[in-house]
Tab-separated table of C-alpha atoms in Angstrom:
chain	number	residue	atom	x	y	z
A	17	ASP	CA	0.000	0.000	0.000
A	18	ALA	CA	1.217	3.510	-0.810
A	19	LYS	CA	2.537	5.652	2.014
A	20	THR	CA	0.632	8.792	2.983
A	21	THR	CA	1.758	12.048	4.573
A	22	GLN	CA	-0.608	14.184	6.625
A	23	PRO	CA	-0.066	17.216	8.855
A	24	THR	CA	0.094	16.252	12.501
A	25	SER	CA	-2.548	18.721	13.599
A	26	MET	CA	-4.890	21.431	12.344
A	27	ASP	CA	-7.330	23.896	13.830
A	28	CYS	CA	-10.619	25.034	12.339
A	29	ALA	CA	-13.244	27.507	13.467
A	30	GLU	CA	-16.698	26.134	14.098
A	31	GLY	CA	-18.966	26.629	11.090
A	32	ARG	CA	-16.097	27.029	8.673
A	33	ALA	CA	-14.902	24.450	6.172
A	34	ALA	CA	-12.152	22.127	7.322
A	35	ASN	CA	-9.753	21.133	4.569
A	36	LEU	CA	-7.520	18.209	5.472
A	37	PRO	CA	-4.710	17.458	3.004
A	38	CYS	CA	-3.040	14.150	2.297
A	39	ASN	CA	-0.046	13.456	0.089
A	40	HIS	CA	0.290	10.053	-1.555
A	41	SER	CA	2.833	10.625	-4.302
A	42	THR	CA	3.584	6.909	-4.781
A	43	ILE	CA	-0.023	5.877	-5.300
A	44	SER	CA	-0.616	3.181	-7.899
A	45	GLY	CA	-3.314	3.175	-10.512
A	46	ASN	CA	-5.444	0.593	-8.742
A	47	GLU	CA	-5.191	2.114	-5.260
A	48	TYR	CA	-8.078	3.919	-3.640
A	49	VAL	CA	-7.941	6.792	-1.167
A	50	TYR	CA	-9.888	6.122	2.043
A	51	TRP	CA	-10.630	8.494	4.887
A	52	TYR	CA	-11.524	7.425	8.408
A	53	ARG	CA	-11.780	9.411	11.605
A	54	GLN	CA	-11.472	8.504	15.263
A	55	ILE	CA	-13.222	10.594	17.854
A	56	HIS	CA	-11.459	10.329	21.201
A	57	SER	CA	-11.198	6.667	22.276
A	58	GLN	CA	-14.037	5.593	19.994
A	59	GLY	CA	-13.703	3.130	17.141
A	60	PRO	CA	-12.625	4.626	13.817
A	61	GLN	CA	-15.461	5.658	11.540
A	62	TYR	CA	-15.477	5.393	7.752
A	63	ILE	CA	-15.978	8.753	6.053
A	64	ILE	CA	-15.467	8.429	2.327
A	65	HIS	CA	-13.296	6.874	-0.343
A	66	GLY	CA	-12.474	7.445	-4.005
A	67	LEU	CA	-10.325	6.310	-6.912
A	68	LYS	CA	-9.885	9.344	-9.149
A	69	ASN	CA	-13.123	11.244	-9.328
A	70	ASN	CA	-14.208	13.660	-6.662
A	71	GLU	CA	-16.689	12.154	-4.255
A	72	THR	CA	-19.293	13.612	-1.930
A	73	ASN	CA	-21.524	12.082	0.693
A	74	GLU	CA	-23.510	13.310	3.665
A	75	MET	CA	-20.392	13.601	5.783
A	76	ALA	CA	-17.743	15.104	3.530
A	77	SER	CA	-16.275	15.708	0.111
A	78	LEU	CA	-13.113	14.149	-1.257
A	79	ILE	CA	-11.092	16.025	-3.839
A	80	ILE	CA	-8.385	14.020	-5.614
A	81	THR	CA	-5.885	15.841	-7.820
A	82	GLU	CA	-5.697	14.904	-11.473
A	83	ASP	CA	-2.328	13.177	-11.020
A	84	ARG	CA	-3.761	11.416	-7.912
A	85	LYS	CA	-0.678	12.279	-5.885
A	86	SER	CA	-2.643	14.181	-3.273
A	87	SER	CA	-6.160	14.599	-1.975
A	88	THR	CA	-8.172	16.822	0.338
A	89	LEU	CA	-10.975	15.852	2.656
A	90	ILE	CA	-13.442	18.686	3.094
A	91	LEU	CA	-15.845	18.995	5.999
A	92	PRO	CA	-18.042	21.827	4.684
A	93	HIS	CA	-19.316	23.191	7.993
A	94	ALA	CA	-17.211	21.881	10.829
A	95	THR	CA	-18.826	21.445	14.227
A	96	LEU	CA	-17.290	20.766	17.625
A	97	ARG	CA	-18.257	17.117	17.176
A	98	ASP	CA	-15.903	16.902	14.205
A	99	THR	CA	-12.921	17.217	16.543
A	100	ALA	CA	-11.084	13.941	15.910
A	101	VAL	CA	-8.046	12.301	14.371
A	102	TYR	CA	-8.494	11.925	10.620
A	103	TYR	CA	-6.697	9.132	8.794
A	104	CYS	CA	-5.927	9.075	5.082
A	105	ILE	CA	-5.259	5.538	3.865
A	106	VAL	CA	-4.281	4.455	0.380
A	107	ARG	CA	-4.755	0.846	-0.559
A	108	VAL	CA	-5.812	-1.575	-3.214
A	109	ALA	CA	-9.452	-2.436	-2.762
A	110	ASN	CA	-9.058	-6.132	-3.422
A	111	ASN	CA	-5.605	-6.966	-2.107
A	112	ALA	CA	-5.116	-10.216	-0.300
A	113	GLY	CA	-3.915	-8.551	2.867
A	114	ASN	CA	-7.197	-6.742	3.333
A	115	MET	CA	-6.431	-4.995	6.608
A	116	LEU	CA	-6.356	-1.215	6.932
A	117	THR	CA	-3.001	0.217	7.961
A	118	PHE	CA	-3.361	3.396	9.995
A	119	GLY	CA	-0.663	6.050	10.124
A	120	GLY	CA	-0.489	8.962	12.541
A	121	GLY	CA	-3.351	10.912	10.987
A	122	THR	CA	-4.237	14.588	11.442
A	123	ARG	CA	-5.607	15.725	14.766
A	124	LEU	CA	-8.322	18.256	13.882
A	125	MET	CA	-9.406	20.626	16.611
A	126	VAL	CA	-12.612	22.532	15.886
A	127	LYS	CA	-12.785	25.636	18.027
A	128	PRO	CA	-15.828	27.745	18.961
B	11	ASP	CA	-24.591	1.780	17.188
B	12	SER	CA	-22.215	0.582	14.461
B	13	GLY	CA	-23.545	-2.972	14.472
B	14	VAL	CA	-20.246	-4.402	15.706
B	15	THR	CA	-20.548	-5.436	19.351
B	16	GLN	CA	-17.563	-5.777	21.641
B	17	THR	CA	-17.664	-7.091	25.174
B	18	PRO	CA	-16.698	-6.274	27.783
B	19	LYS	CA	-16.321	-2.508	27.444
B	20	HIS	CA	-13.864	-2.314	30.317
B	21	LEU	CA	-11.626	-4.926	31.877
B	22	ILE	CA	-9.202	-4.595	34.759
B	23	THR	CA	-6.957	-7.506	35.545
B	24	ALA	CA	-3.629	-8.325	37.143
B	25	THR	CA	-0.331	-9.110	35.505
B	26	GLY	CA	0.073	-12.735	34.570
B	27	GLN	CA	-3.616	-13.290	34.082
B	28	ARG	CA	-5.526	-14.332	30.953
B	29	VAL	CA	-8.528	-12.570	29.447
B	30	THR	CA	-10.859	-13.090	26.517
B	31	LEU	CA	-12.299	-10.259	24.455
B	32	ARG	CA	-15.355	-10.922	22.354
B	33	CYS	CA	-16.531	-9.414	19.089
B	34	SER	CA	-19.791	-9.931	17.222
B	35	PRO	CA	-19.507	-8.620	13.670
B	36	ARG	CA	-22.156	-6.645	11.834
B	37	SER	CA	-24.867	-8.914	10.448
B	38	GLY	CA	-23.742	-10.433	7.161
B	39	ASP	CA	-20.073	-9.487	7.519
B	40	LEU	CA	-17.661	-12.381	7.075
B	41	SER	CA	-14.348	-10.726	7.984
B	42	VAL	CA	-13.257	-9.760	11.472
B	43	TYR	CA	-10.157	-7.691	12.242
B	44	TRP	CA	-8.520	-6.999	15.603
B	45	TYR	CA	-6.544	-3.849	16.362
B	46	GLN	CA	-4.647	-2.665	19.432
B	47	GLN	CA	-4.313	0.993	20.392
B	48	SER	CA	-2.046	1.843	23.303
B	49	LEU	CA	-2.285	5.213	25.050
B	50	ASP	CA	-1.701	7.998	22.545
B	51	GLN	CA	-0.474	5.474	19.998
B	52	GLY	CA	-1.723	4.524	16.587
B	53	LEU	CA	-3.915	1.624	15.662
B	54	GLN	CA	-1.880	-1.541	15.266
B	55	PHE	CA	-3.342	-4.381	13.234
B	56	LEU	CA	-3.209	-7.695	15.084
B	57	ILE	CA	-5.050	-10.352	13.101
B	58	GLN	CA	-7.835	-10.970	10.591
B	59	TYR	CA	-10.279	-13.838	10.175
B	60	TYR	CA	-12.462	-14.464	7.163
B	61	ASN	CA	-15.356	-16.904	7.436
B	62	GLY	CA	-13.688	-18.846	10.205
B	63	GLU	CA	-10.164	-18.974	8.819
B	64	GLU	CA	-7.150	-16.859	9.648
B	65	ARG	CA	-6.469	-14.538	6.710
B	66	ALA	CA	-3.716	-12.178	7.825
B	67	LYS	CA	-1.467	-11.620	10.787
B	68	GLY	CA	0.079	-8.393	11.938
B	69	ASN	CA	2.055	-7.467	15.022
B	70	ILE	CA	0.405	-10.001	17.281
B	71	LEU	CA	2.393	-11.360	20.198
B	72	GLU	CA	2.709	-15.105	20.725
B	73	ARG	CA	0.894	-14.640	24.044
B	74	PHE	CA	-2.141	-13.498	22.061
B	75	SER	CA	-4.400	-15.714	19.993
B	76	ALA	CA	-7.729	-15.390	18.280
B	77	GLN	CA	-10.386	-17.440	16.583
B	78	GLN	CA	-13.598	-16.973	14.664
B	79	PHE	CA	-16.469	-19.319	15.389
B	80	PRO	CA	-19.089	-20.791	12.999
B	81	ASP	CA	-21.553	-18.079	13.972
B	82	LEU	CA	-18.821	-15.612	12.894
B	83	HIS	CA	-18.225	-14.034	16.274
B	84	SER	CA	-14.577	-13.783	17.221
B	85	GLU	CA	-12.595	-13.945	20.417
B	86	LEU	CA	-9.178	-12.498	21.179
B	87	ASN	CA	-7.338	-14.296	23.957
B	88	LEU	CA	-4.580	-12.468	25.799
B	89	SER	CA	-2.457	-14.470	28.237
B	90	SER	CA	0.419	-13.870	30.645
B	91	LEU	CA	-0.644	-10.258	30.672
B	92	GLU	CA	1.922	-7.518	31.195
B	93	LEU	CA	1.484	-3.868	32.116
B	94	GLY	CA	2.303	-2.927	28.534
B	95	ASP	CA	-0.711	-4.823	27.255
B	96	SER	CA	-2.960	-2.129	28.685
B	97	ALA	CA	-4.689	-0.652	25.664
B	98	LEU	CA	-7.882	-0.239	23.726
B	99	TYR	CA	-8.665	-3.292	21.627
B	100	PHE	CA	-10.897	-2.709	18.634
B	101	CYS	CA	-12.678	-5.180	16.456
B	102	ALA	CA	-13.822	-4.321	12.949
B	103	SER	CA	-15.838	-6.247	10.408
B	104	SER	CA	-16.444	-6.086	6.693
B	105	LEU	CA	-18.612	-7.987	4.254
B	106	THR	CA	-15.878	-9.426	2.103
B	107	GLY	CA	-12.163	-9.770	2.535
B	108	THR	CA	-11.514	-6.671	0.482
B	109	GLY	CA	-11.600	-4.186	3.322
B	110	LEU	CA	-14.186	-1.906	1.802
B	111	GLY	CA	-16.506	-0.341	4.331
B	112	TYR	CA	-14.878	-1.417	7.555
B	113	THR	CA	-17.133	-0.996	10.576
B	114	PHE	CA	-15.471	-0.720	13.953
B	115	GLY	CA	-16.840	-1.579	17.342
B	116	SER	CA	-16.551	0.728	20.328
B	117	GLY	CA	-13.630	-1.199	21.754
B	118	THR	CA	-12.611	-2.933	24.960
B	119	ARG	CA	-10.421	-0.948	27.317
B	120	LEU	CA	-8.021	-3.334	29.041
B	121	THR	CA	-6.127	-2.193	32.093
B	122	VAL	CA	-3.460	-4.470	33.497
B	123	VAL	CA	-2.406	-3.635	37.057
């Protein structure tokens, strides 16, 4: 699985958009970008994933650059409940290993 | 409620003891994954089962073992416990072995004293 690089921490004002970047310059053509988040001491929660097209769901939007070497997770109107560690994971969807490998993630602090 | 049930939620035990953590996957999911998260540390993959068979192994100590039963629930057995085994233990499940759409349980917090 490709390695990802994320900032260690970020702050965001409540009600504003939170833009969380992720670099994955060694991504392969068949690797997807997944985003999960972990609110303090809870189990990680799936947010969104994509291959090359931008994706949007009820939680967030995922913007993947044309060369697929980086992506941005966007929380359009961050709330205090969005304070969490956000993990960007790049992996092949159907690889035999199957497990998710979590890096350090970005600790997002949403402030009032 | 994610649909993945882990019991117990909290466990306090002494060094040298043995404990069993239980995980019931989301209905219909065939794969179960175990992760360990020590204080302020990342999530470390331990082991995966798919439809009753071991599929992948990560950084799991020899003192730890797991199994998945015919009804697809899984148990993680931790023996000869040490202080350093204190951690949150998460179970996740997915429908296939591909890892799409992992669903995590709320975890078991193990404290070894």
